[in-house]
Short mmCIF file of C-alpha atoms in Angstrom, two decimals:
data_model
loop_
_atom_site.label_atom_id
_atom_site.label_comp_id
_atom_site.label_asym_id
_atom_site.label_seq_id
_atom_site.Cartn_x
_atom_site.Cartn_y
_atom_site.Cartn_z
CA MET A 1 65.49 -7.00 -25.70
CA ARG A 2 67.06 -10.00 -23.97
CA SER A 3 68.99 -9.45 -20.75
CA GLY A 4 72.72 -10.15 -20.67
CA THR A 5 74.24 -13.06 -18.76
CA LEU A 6 75.30 -10.97 -15.77
CA ALA A 7 71.91 -9.24 -15.50
CA VAL A 8 70.15 -12.62 -15.55
CA ALA A 9 72.62 -14.05 -13.02
CA ARG A 10 71.93 -11.06 -10.77
CA ALA A 11 68.18 -11.60 -11.08
CA ILE A 12 68.56 -15.28 -10.17
CA ALA A 13 70.83 -14.56 -7.19
CA ARG A 14 68.46 -11.86 -5.97
CA ARG A 15 65.48 -14.19 -6.31
CA ASP A 16 67.23 -17.04 -4.45
CA LEU A 17 68.16 -14.70 -1.59
CA LEU A 18 64.61 -13.35 -1.50
CA VAL A 19 63.24 -16.90 -1.27
CA GLU A 20 65.65 -17.55 1.61
CA TRP A 21 64.73 -14.28 3.32
CA ARG A 22 61.06 -15.29 3.16
CA SER A 23 61.50 -18.90 4.25
CA ARG A 24 64.32 -18.23 6.79
CA VAL A 25 65.67 -21.76 6.33
CA VAL A 26 69.30 -20.65 6.75
CA THR A 27 68.72 -18.48 9.79
CA ASN A 28 66.21 -20.74 11.53
CA GLN A 29 67.52 -24.16 10.57
CA VAL A 30 70.95 -24.33 8.91
CA ILE A 31 72.87 -21.96 11.21
CA PRO A 32 71.37 -23.51 14.38
CA PHE A 33 72.26 -26.96 13.01
CA ALA A 34 75.87 -25.95 12.34
CA VAL A 35 76.27 -24.30 15.74
CA LEU A 36 74.69 -27.36 17.34
CA VAL A 37 77.32 -29.54 15.67
CA MET A 38 80.00 -27.35 17.25
CA VAL A 39 78.32 -27.58 20.65
CA MET A 40 77.96 -31.38 20.42
CA PHE A 41 81.66 -31.70 19.60
CA ALA A 42 82.43 -29.57 22.66
CA PHE A 43 80.41 -32.00 24.80
CA ALA A 44 81.97 -35.05 23.14
CA LEU A 45 85.59 -33.93 23.37
CA ASP A 46 85.23 -32.23 26.76
CA SER A 47 88.78 -30.89 26.87
CA ASP A 48 89.79 -27.28 26.29
CA ALA A 49 93.17 -28.28 24.93
CA VAL A 50 91.72 -30.72 22.43
CA LEU A 51 88.95 -28.32 21.43
CA GLU A 52 91.44 -25.54 20.78
CA ARG A 53 93.46 -27.88 18.59
CA VAL A 54 90.53 -29.17 16.54
CA ALA A 55 88.48 -25.94 16.35
CA PRO A 56 89.55 -25.01 12.77
CA GLY A 57 88.66 -28.47 11.47
CA LEU A 58 85.29 -28.42 13.22
CA VAL A 59 84.44 -25.02 11.74
CA TRP A 60 84.99 -26.34 8.22
CA LEU A 61 83.40 -29.72 8.89
CA ALA A 62 80.27 -27.95 10.11
CA THR A 63 80.43 -25.67 7.04
CA ILE A 64 80.64 -28.59 4.65
CA PHE A 65 77.76 -30.46 6.32
CA SER A 66 75.72 -27.27 6.09
CA VAL A 67 76.56 -26.86 2.40
CA LEU A 68 74.62 -30.06 1.79
CA PHE A 69 71.47 -28.53 3.31
CA LEU A 70 71.94 -25.22 1.52
CA THR A 71 72.42 -26.89 -1.84
CA ALA A 72 69.50 -29.27 -1.39
CA ARG A 73 67.31 -26.31 -0.43
CA SER A 74 68.57 -24.20 -3.33
CA PHE A 75 67.47 -26.82 -5.86
CA ALA A 76 64.34 -27.93 -3.98
CA VAL A 77 62.79 -24.51 -4.66
CA GLU A 78 63.70 -24.93 -8.34
CA THR A 79 62.20 -28.39 -8.75
CA ALA A 80 59.10 -28.01 -6.54
CA ASP A 81 57.07 -26.47 -9.38
CA GLY A 82 59.34 -27.12 -12.35
CA ALA A 83 61.03 -23.70 -12.29
CA LEU A 84 64.46 -24.98 -13.33
CA ASP A 85 62.92 -26.76 -16.33
CA ALA A 86 60.94 -23.62 -17.11
CA MET A 87 64.12 -21.52 -17.11
CA ARG A 88 65.86 -23.92 -19.47
CA SER A 89 62.74 -24.10 -21.66
CA ALA A 90 62.73 -20.31 -21.79
CA GLY A 91 66.27 -20.35 -23.14
CA VAL A 92 67.84 -18.83 -20.03
CA ASN A 93 71.61 -19.10 -20.36
CA PRO A 94 72.80 -21.97 -18.11
CA VAL A 95 75.96 -20.00 -17.30
CA ALA A 96 73.73 -17.29 -15.81
CA ILE A 97 71.76 -19.87 -13.81
CA PHE A 98 74.99 -21.38 -12.48
CA LEU A 99 76.49 -17.99 -11.59
CA GLY A 100 73.31 -16.71 -9.96
CA LYS A 101 72.75 -19.77 -7.86
CA SER A 102 76.44 -19.98 -6.89
CA VAL A 103 76.46 -16.38 -5.70
CA ALA A 104 73.31 -16.92 -3.64
CA VAL A 105 74.78 -20.05 -2.00
CA ALA A 106 78.06 -18.19 -1.38
CA VAL A 107 76.29 -15.30 0.37
CA GLN A 108 74.43 -17.71 2.63
CA LEU A 109 77.67 -19.60 3.34
CA LEU A 110 79.41 -16.36 4.32
CA VAL A 111 76.72 -15.64 6.89
CA LEU A 112 77.04 -19.19 8.17
CA ASP A 113 80.83 -18.99 8.42
CA VAL A 114 80.69 -15.78 10.44
CA ALA A 115 78.37 -17.54 12.89
CA LEU A 116 80.68 -20.57 13.06
CA VAL A 117 83.83 -18.51 13.65
CA VAL A 118 82.05 -16.64 16.45
CA ALA A 119 80.98 -20.02 17.87
CA ALA A 120 84.58 -21.27 17.69
CA VAL A 121 85.86 -18.19 19.52
CA VAL A 122 83.18 -18.48 22.21
CA LEU A 123 83.03 -22.25 22.63
CA TYR A 124 86.60 -23.29 21.87
CA ARG A 125 88.37 -20.09 22.95
CA ALA A 126 89.99 -19.68 19.56
CA ASP A 127 92.16 -16.58 19.37
CA VAL A 128 92.51 -14.42 16.27
CA SER A 129 95.22 -11.74 15.87
CA LEU A 130 94.98 -8.89 13.35
CA GLY A 131 97.17 -10.73 10.82
CA GLY A 132 95.28 -13.90 11.53
CA GLY A 133 92.01 -12.05 10.95
CA VAL A 134 93.10 -10.99 7.46
CA LEU A 135 94.10 -14.57 6.65
CA LEU A 136 90.84 -15.89 8.10
CA VAL A 137 88.65 -13.49 6.09
CA THR A 138 90.56 -14.30 2.88
CA THR A 139 90.30 -18.03 3.59
CA ILE A 140 86.56 -17.80 4.15
CA LEU A 141 86.03 -15.81 0.94
CA VAL A 142 88.09 -18.11 -1.28
CA ALA A 143 86.90 -21.39 0.31
CA THR A 144 83.29 -20.19 0.14
CA THR A 145 83.64 -19.40 -3.57
CA GLY A 146 84.94 -22.91 -4.26
CA LEU A 147 82.35 -24.62 -2.10
CA ALA A 148 79.48 -22.65 -3.63
CA SER A 149 80.64 -23.46 -7.17
CA VAL A 150 81.10 -27.17 -6.66
CA ALA A 151 77.89 -27.45 -4.61
CA THR A 152 75.86 -25.70 -7.33
CA LEU A 153 77.35 -27.93 -10.01
CA TYR A 154 76.60 -31.16 -8.15
CA GLY A 155 73.29 -29.82 -6.87
CA GLY A 156 72.20 -29.27 -10.47
CA LEU A 157 73.37 -32.74 -11.41
CA ALA A 158 71.47 -34.37 -8.55
CA ALA A 159 68.36 -32.17 -8.90
CA GLY A 160 66.71 -34.30 -11.54
CA THR A 161 67.58 -37.68 -10.08
CA LYS A 162 65.74 -40.05 -7.81
CA GLY A 163 67.18 -40.23 -4.29
CA ARG A 164 68.86 -36.85 -4.69
CA GLU A 165 68.89 -36.29 -0.91
CA THR A 166 71.32 -39.19 -0.45
CA LEU A 167 73.08 -38.86 -3.79
CA LEU A 168 74.24 -35.28 -3.21
CA PRO A 169 76.41 -36.05 -0.12
CA LEU A 170 77.91 -39.08 -1.86
CA LEU A 171 78.87 -36.95 -4.86
CA LEU A 172 79.91 -33.83 -3.03
CA LEU A 173 81.81 -34.89 0.08
CA PRO A 174 84.75 -36.62 -1.65
CA VAL A 175 85.17 -33.70 -4.07
CA VAL A 176 85.33 -31.03 -1.35
CA ALA A 177 88.08 -32.83 0.61
CA PRO A 178 90.75 -30.41 -0.73
CA VAL A 179 88.71 -27.47 0.61
CA LEU A 180 88.37 -29.15 4.00
CA ILE A 181 92.13 -29.72 4.18
CA GLY A 182 93.24 -26.35 2.78
CA ALA A 183 90.74 -24.25 4.72
CA THR A 184 91.45 -26.12 7.95
CA ARG A 185 95.21 -25.60 7.64
CA ALA A 186 94.80 -21.92 6.79
CA THR A 187 92.37 -21.43 9.68
CA GLU A 188 94.80 -23.19 12.07
CA SER A 189 97.35 -20.57 11.12
CA ALA A 190 94.82 -17.77 11.55
CA PHE A 191 93.89 -19.09 15.03
CA GLY A 192 97.56 -19.77 15.89
CA THR A 193 96.66 -23.36 16.75
CA ASN A 194 99.67 -25.31 18.15
CA GLY A 195 101.81 -22.20 17.69
CA ILE A 196 101.55 -22.25 13.88
CA ALA A 197 102.52 -18.87 12.38
CA VAL A 198 100.07 -16.85 10.30
CA SER A 199 102.53 -16.84 7.39
CA GLU A 200 102.30 -20.65 7.16
CA GLY A 201 98.62 -20.39 6.29
CA TRP A 202 98.90 -18.30 3.13
CA PRO A 203 100.27 -21.09 0.88
CA TRP A 204 97.11 -23.12 1.57
CA LEU A 205 95.13 -20.33 -0.04
CA GLY A 206 96.78 -21.32 -3.32
CA LEU A 207 95.10 -24.71 -3.13
CA LEU A 208 91.76 -23.09 -2.26
CA ALA A 209 92.11 -20.57 -5.10
CA VAL A 210 92.91 -23.27 -7.66
CA PHE A 211 89.87 -25.24 -6.47
CA ALA A 212 87.63 -22.17 -6.68
CA VAL A 213 88.77 -21.20 -10.17
CA LEU A 214 88.63 -24.80 -11.43
CA PHE A 215 85.08 -25.46 -10.27
CA SER A 216 83.83 -22.00 -11.25
CA VAL A 217 84.99 -22.61 -14.83
CA VAL A 218 83.98 -26.28 -14.97
CA GLY A 219 80.62 -25.46 -13.39
CA ALA A 220 79.87 -22.66 -15.85
CA VAL A 221 80.69 -24.91 -18.80
CA ALA A 222 79.11 -28.16 -17.57
CA PHE A 223 76.02 -26.93 -15.73
CA GLY A 224 73.81 -26.61 -18.84
CA PRO A 225 74.46 -30.07 -20.28
CA LEU A 226 74.20 -31.69 -16.82
CA VAL A 227 70.85 -30.03 -16.04
CA ASP A 228 69.48 -30.79 -19.51
CA GLU A 229 70.38 -34.46 -19.08
CA MET B 21 56.13 -38.42 -47.73
CA SER B 22 54.00 -39.84 -44.96
CA GLY B 23 50.24 -40.19 -44.92
CA ALA B 24 49.71 -36.75 -43.40
CA GLN B 25 48.33 -34.09 -45.71
CA PRO B 26 50.91 -31.33 -46.12
CA ILE B 27 49.39 -28.06 -45.06
CA VAL B 28 52.22 -25.86 -46.27
CA THR B 29 54.55 -26.30 -49.15
CA SER B 30 57.55 -24.21 -48.21
CA ALA B 31 59.08 -22.52 -45.20
CA ALA B 32 59.23 -19.24 -47.10
CA ASP B 33 55.43 -19.30 -47.36
CA GLY B 34 55.18 -18.94 -43.60
CA ALA B 35 57.28 -15.84 -43.36
CA ALA B 36 55.20 -14.21 -46.05
CA THR B 37 51.85 -15.04 -44.48
CA GLY B 38 52.80 -14.49 -40.84
CA SER B 39 52.64 -18.14 -39.79
CA VAL B 40 54.06 -18.74 -36.35
CA VAL B 41 54.49 -22.51 -36.70
CA GLU B 42 55.32 -24.40 -39.86
CA LEU B 43 56.07 -28.09 -39.79
CA ILE B 44 56.54 -30.10 -42.97
CA ASP B 45 56.89 -33.86 -42.60
CA ALA B 46 58.57 -33.32 -39.25
CA VAL B 47 60.07 -36.41 -37.65
CA ALA B 48 61.22 -36.38 -34.02
CA LEU B 49 62.50 -39.32 -32.02
CA ILE B 50 62.33 -40.18 -28.35
CA GLY B 51 65.15 -42.69 -28.13
CA SER B 52 64.54 -44.73 -31.27
CA PHE B 53 60.73 -44.32 -31.13
CA PRO B 54 59.32 -41.89 -33.71
CA ALA B 55 57.20 -39.65 -31.46
CA LEU B 56 56.42 -37.54 -34.53
CA ALA B 57 56.37 -39.49 -37.79
CA GLY B 58 55.97 -36.92 -40.54
CA ALA B 59 53.81 -34.25 -38.92
CA SER B 60 52.78 -31.25 -41.02
CA LEU B 61 51.08 -28.24 -39.54
CA ARG B 62 50.75 -24.52 -40.00
CA VAL B 63 49.53 -22.18 -37.27
CA GLU B 64 48.77 -18.52 -37.90
CA ARG B 65 49.37 -15.65 -35.51
CA GLY B 66 46.53 -15.15 -33.02
CA GLU B 67 45.10 -18.65 -33.44
CA ILE B 68 44.13 -20.89 -30.55
CA LEU B 69 44.78 -24.38 -31.87
CA LEU B 70 43.58 -27.50 -30.08
CA LEU B 71 45.70 -30.61 -30.49
CA ARG B 72 43.58 -33.66 -29.79
CA GLY B 73 44.35 -37.33 -29.92
CA PRO B 74 44.80 -40.42 -27.78
CA ASN B 75 47.57 -40.89 -25.22
CA GLY B 76 50.94 -41.45 -26.88
CA ALA B 77 49.77 -39.99 -30.20
CA GLY B 78 52.45 -37.28 -30.14
CA LYS B 79 50.66 -34.18 -28.75
CA THR B 80 53.25 -33.42 -26.07
CA SER B 81 56.08 -34.29 -28.45
CA LEU B 82 54.74 -31.77 -30.95
CA LEU B 83 54.66 -29.11 -28.22
CA ARG B 84 58.21 -30.00 -27.17
CA LEU B 85 59.43 -29.89 -30.76
CA CYS B 86 57.90 -26.43 -31.21
CA ALA B 87 59.53 -25.31 -27.93
CA GLY B 88 62.95 -26.41 -29.15
CA LEU B 89 63.16 -29.10 -26.48
CA LEU B 90 63.02 -32.05 -28.88
CA PRO B 91 65.42 -32.22 -31.84
CA LEU B 92 64.06 -32.36 -35.36
CA GLU B 93 65.27 -35.58 -36.95
CA ARG B 94 63.93 -35.10 -40.51
CA GLY B 95 61.63 -32.79 -42.42
CA SER B 96 61.52 -29.05 -41.88
CA ALA B 97 60.21 -26.98 -39.01
CA SER B 98 60.11 -23.27 -38.38
CA VAL B 99 58.74 -21.57 -35.26
CA CYS B 100 58.54 -17.77 -34.93
CA GLY B 101 60.77 -17.57 -37.99
CA VAL B 102 63.50 -19.71 -36.41
CA ASP B 103 64.60 -22.85 -38.24
CA LEU B 104 64.43 -25.69 -35.71
CA ALA B 105 66.81 -27.83 -37.74
CA THR B 106 69.69 -25.43 -37.16
CA ASP B 107 68.77 -23.02 -34.34
CA ARG B 108 66.38 -24.79 -32.00
CA GLU B 109 68.02 -23.25 -28.90
CA LEU B 110 67.18 -19.78 -30.24
CA VAL B 111 63.46 -20.47 -30.49
CA ARG B 112 63.17 -20.91 -26.72
CA ALA B 113 63.28 -17.17 -26.14
CA HIS B 114 60.14 -16.73 -28.30
CA VAL B 115 58.14 -19.62 -26.88
CA GLY B 116 56.57 -20.37 -23.51
CA ILE B 117 55.61 -23.92 -22.59
CA ILE B 118 53.52 -24.81 -19.55
CA GLY B 119 52.87 -28.42 -18.72
CA HIS B 120 51.84 -30.03 -15.48
CA THR B 121 53.96 -27.59 -13.47
CA ASN B 122 53.81 -23.79 -13.46
CA GLY B 123 57.48 -22.90 -12.92
CA LEU B 124 56.70 -20.69 -9.91
CA TYR B 125 58.44 -20.00 -6.60
CA HIS B 126 55.92 -20.60 -3.85
CA ASP B 127 57.62 -18.43 -1.20
CA LEU B 128 57.48 -15.40 -3.50
CA THR B 129 54.48 -13.23 -4.28
CA VAL B 130 52.68 -13.07 -7.60
CA ALA B 131 54.39 -9.75 -8.43
CA GLU B 132 57.82 -11.13 -7.52
CA ASN B 133 57.32 -14.22 -9.66
CA VAL B 134 56.07 -12.32 -12.69
CA GLY B 135 58.76 -9.68 -12.15
CA PHE B 136 61.45 -12.37 -12.09
CA TRP B 137 60.33 -13.86 -15.40
CA GLY B 138 60.08 -10.39 -16.88
CA ARG B 139 63.57 -9.43 -15.72
CA LEU B 140 65.01 -12.47 -17.53
CA SER B 141 63.83 -10.87 -20.78
CA GLY B 142 64.68 -7.29 -19.86
CA ALA B 143 61.04 -6.26 -19.29
CA THR B 144 60.40 -2.96 -17.53
CA SER B 145 58.34 -2.63 -14.34
CA ALA B 146 55.53 -1.13 -16.42
CA GLU B 147 55.54 -4.15 -18.73
CA VAL B 148 55.47 -6.52 -15.76
CA HIS B 149 52.56 -4.60 -14.26
CA GLU B 150 50.73 -4.70 -17.57
CA ALA B 151 51.28 -8.47 -17.77
CA MET B 152 49.69 -8.93 -14.35
CA GLN B 153 46.85 -6.61 -15.28
CA ARG B 154 46.10 -8.62 -18.42
CA MET B 155 45.87 -11.79 -16.35
CA GLY B 156 43.73 -10.14 -13.67
CA LEU B 157 46.47 -10.38 -11.09
CA ASP B 158 46.99 -6.73 -10.25
CA GLY B 159 45.65 -5.22 -7.04
CA ARG B 160 45.34 -7.38 -3.94
CA LEU B 161 46.51 -10.61 -5.59
CA SER B 162 49.84 -9.15 -6.69
CA GLY B 163 51.17 -9.17 -3.12
CA VAL B 164 49.95 -12.66 -2.22
CA ARG B 165 52.44 -15.50 -1.97
CA VAL B 166 51.99 -18.20 -4.61
CA SER B 167 51.66 -20.84 -1.88
CA LYS B 168 48.39 -19.16 -0.84
CA LEU B 169 46.87 -19.11 -4.35
CA SER B 170 44.31 -21.46 -5.88
CA ALA B 171 45.34 -23.73 -8.76
CA GLY B 172 43.66 -21.38 -11.25
CA GLN B 173 45.40 -18.32 -9.86
CA ARG B 174 48.74 -20.13 -10.06
CA ARG B 175 48.10 -21.03 -13.68
CA ARG B 176 47.27 -17.38 -14.45
CA THR B 177 50.48 -16.29 -12.67
CA ALA B 178 52.46 -18.64 -14.89
CA LEU B 179 50.71 -17.20 -17.96
CA ALA B 180 51.49 -13.68 -16.76
CA GLY B 181 55.12 -14.77 -16.73
CA LEU B 182 54.78 -15.66 -20.42
CA VAL B 183 53.30 -12.22 -21.14
CA ALA B 184 56.10 -10.53 -19.18
CA ARG B 185 58.64 -12.58 -21.15
CA ARG B 186 56.90 -11.49 -24.35
CA ALA B 187 56.53 -15.09 -25.50
CA GLU B 188 54.92 -15.08 -28.94
CA LEU B 189 53.86 -18.73 -28.94
CA TRP B 190 52.21 -20.33 -25.91
CA LEU B 191 52.32 -24.11 -25.72
CA LEU B 192 49.94 -25.42 -23.07
CA ASP B 193 49.75 -29.09 -22.15
CA GLU B 194 46.43 -29.93 -20.46
CA PRO B 195 45.99 -26.38 -19.11
CA HIS B 196 42.56 -27.08 -17.58
CA ALA B 197 43.78 -30.02 -15.49
CA GLY B 198 43.30 -29.51 -11.77
CA LEU B 199 41.18 -26.36 -12.12
CA ASP B 200 37.64 -25.96 -10.79
CA ALA B 201 34.81 -24.59 -12.97
CA ASP B 202 35.54 -20.97 -12.08
CA GLY B 203 39.25 -21.46 -12.69
CA ARG B 204 38.55 -22.99 -16.10
CA ASP B 205 36.26 -20.13 -17.11
CA GLU B 206 38.83 -17.59 -15.96
CA LEU B 207 41.61 -19.41 -17.83
CA ASP B 208 39.57 -19.45 -21.04
CA ARG B 209 38.86 -15.75 -20.67
CA VAL B 210 42.54 -14.82 -20.31
CA LEU B 211 43.61 -17.13 -23.16
CA ARG B 212 41.06 -15.58 -25.52
CA ALA B 213 42.24 -12.11 -24.47
CA ALA B 214 45.87 -13.11 -25.00
CA ALA B 215 45.11 -14.43 -28.48
CA ALA B 216 43.20 -11.24 -29.30
CA ALA B 217 46.30 -9.31 -28.22
CA GLY B 218 48.44 -11.28 -30.69
CA ALA B 219 49.65 -14.37 -28.86
CA THR B 220 49.46 -17.67 -30.70
CA ILE B 221 48.32 -20.54 -28.51
CA ILE B 222 48.53 -24.29 -29.00
CA VAL B 223 46.64 -26.37 -26.45
CA ALA B 224 47.07 -30.12 -26.07
CA SER B 225 44.09 -31.52 -24.24
CA HIS B 226 41.90 -34.53 -23.67
CA GLU B 227 39.07 -32.31 -22.47
CA LEU B 228 37.53 -31.83 -25.90
CA GLU B 229 34.35 -30.09 -24.81
CA ARG B 230 36.17 -27.51 -22.71
CA ALA B 231 39.22 -26.96 -24.92
CA GLY B 232 37.16 -27.29 -28.10
CA GLY B 233 35.01 -24.36 -27.02
CA LEU B 234 38.14 -22.30 -26.48
CA ALA B 235 39.94 -23.19 -29.71
CA THR B 236 39.57 -21.39 -33.02
CA ARG B 237 40.74 -24.56 -34.82
CA GLN B 238 41.31 -28.20 -33.98
CA VAL B 239 43.60 -30.85 -35.41
CA GLU B 240 43.95 -34.47 -34.43
CA ILE B 241 47.25 -36.24 -33.96
CA VAL B 242 47.32 -39.97 -34.61
CA ALA B 243 50.49 -42.04 -34.51
CA GLY B 244 52.73 -39.00 -34.73
CA GLN B 245 50.96 -37.45 -37.72
CA VAL B 246 48.63 -34.46 -37.93
CA ARG B 247 45.34 -35.57 -39.48
CA GLY B 248 44.25 -32.15 -40.64
CA ASP B 249 41.64 -29.61 -39.79
CA LEU B 250 38.62 -30.89 -37.87
CA ARG B 251 36.59 -27.75 -37.99
#
């Protein structure tokens, strides 16, 4: 009996998270790096008023930089001993590989974002109301879905290339600009930055949702041919 | 037809006799280069076949064709009853190919790696355990991380993954490379046991003495053509 796509995707996500749990790269390296970025900005800007204003943007900038590490790591474990090739050679459905790896990256991003929001509240004195909290959680979930999808797609594309460490940021950063803009605006509303109302943040979720759906579908369709190339 | 002697005459023959691999005048291209130029071959269930030949002769290409990784340009080819001309993606579920890498996750244990490959095919925990047992990986080794294993133990873990996946045809490219004497002996032992249990194994190797002792039959590949039985 062959396993269905969702069962295989679940097995791949579980395996990726187990690899991370064993290696502790996210907890010992990526989260400290992202928090360090926030701290360095606090030193560089050195003004509570400015920090309060730019906190949402810094949270998402640190998230996007960290996505590069997470994605590179996610595919490094696949290519170290030819496991990605072995999965394709074994006829594993590329949609399942894409879904499984996207979910694993998304889970790690969620943990990272929680740490970054806490850092923003502590370091930049960001304030979150109840309504703002709902918007913030929704923003994180939708933006994380989009980021994980696009990062997995481009991570797979770069995995088999020479110079993938430098190629991935060049490919990924321009594409995730809409997430940076949309998530920053929504988070500004959630934090009440510059007196922006929470209700003004919800329309930005539309942009994030379109991005997430678009790259989830495109990624599922294109991942197989891109990896096989 | 090319200069190769045809070993089978029709694809239907194979199904009747239980052949796992049947190639008739198979042509496969890498770019515009004919990596296989009219190769004909039949391999029966439970055989351990050694593919020998110089570098660039087409050994790896033949393995990749059988694994469904290289398209069939002309001729006919059937592997595990699947026609490679029309359904080469489907054959991948029946075939396991191991080359210079093992396809393992080094931060995971032997049991977790074999279990992962088994889960992809819907294998039960009992089947995964049996796969490890057959490769001598049960007991203490099952809980050891792959990064701590010797080259031979890693190769056996990869083979256990093939057992857990229930791969019928094993395609091994230079399987003895990088193994010490004990590792080679152990590998030969598990390959013979796997063949006795019904797996069909094709080995491409330059190490004729070692792989020749393992194989039940040998063929030579020259310029993309199978030159027939050498034993």
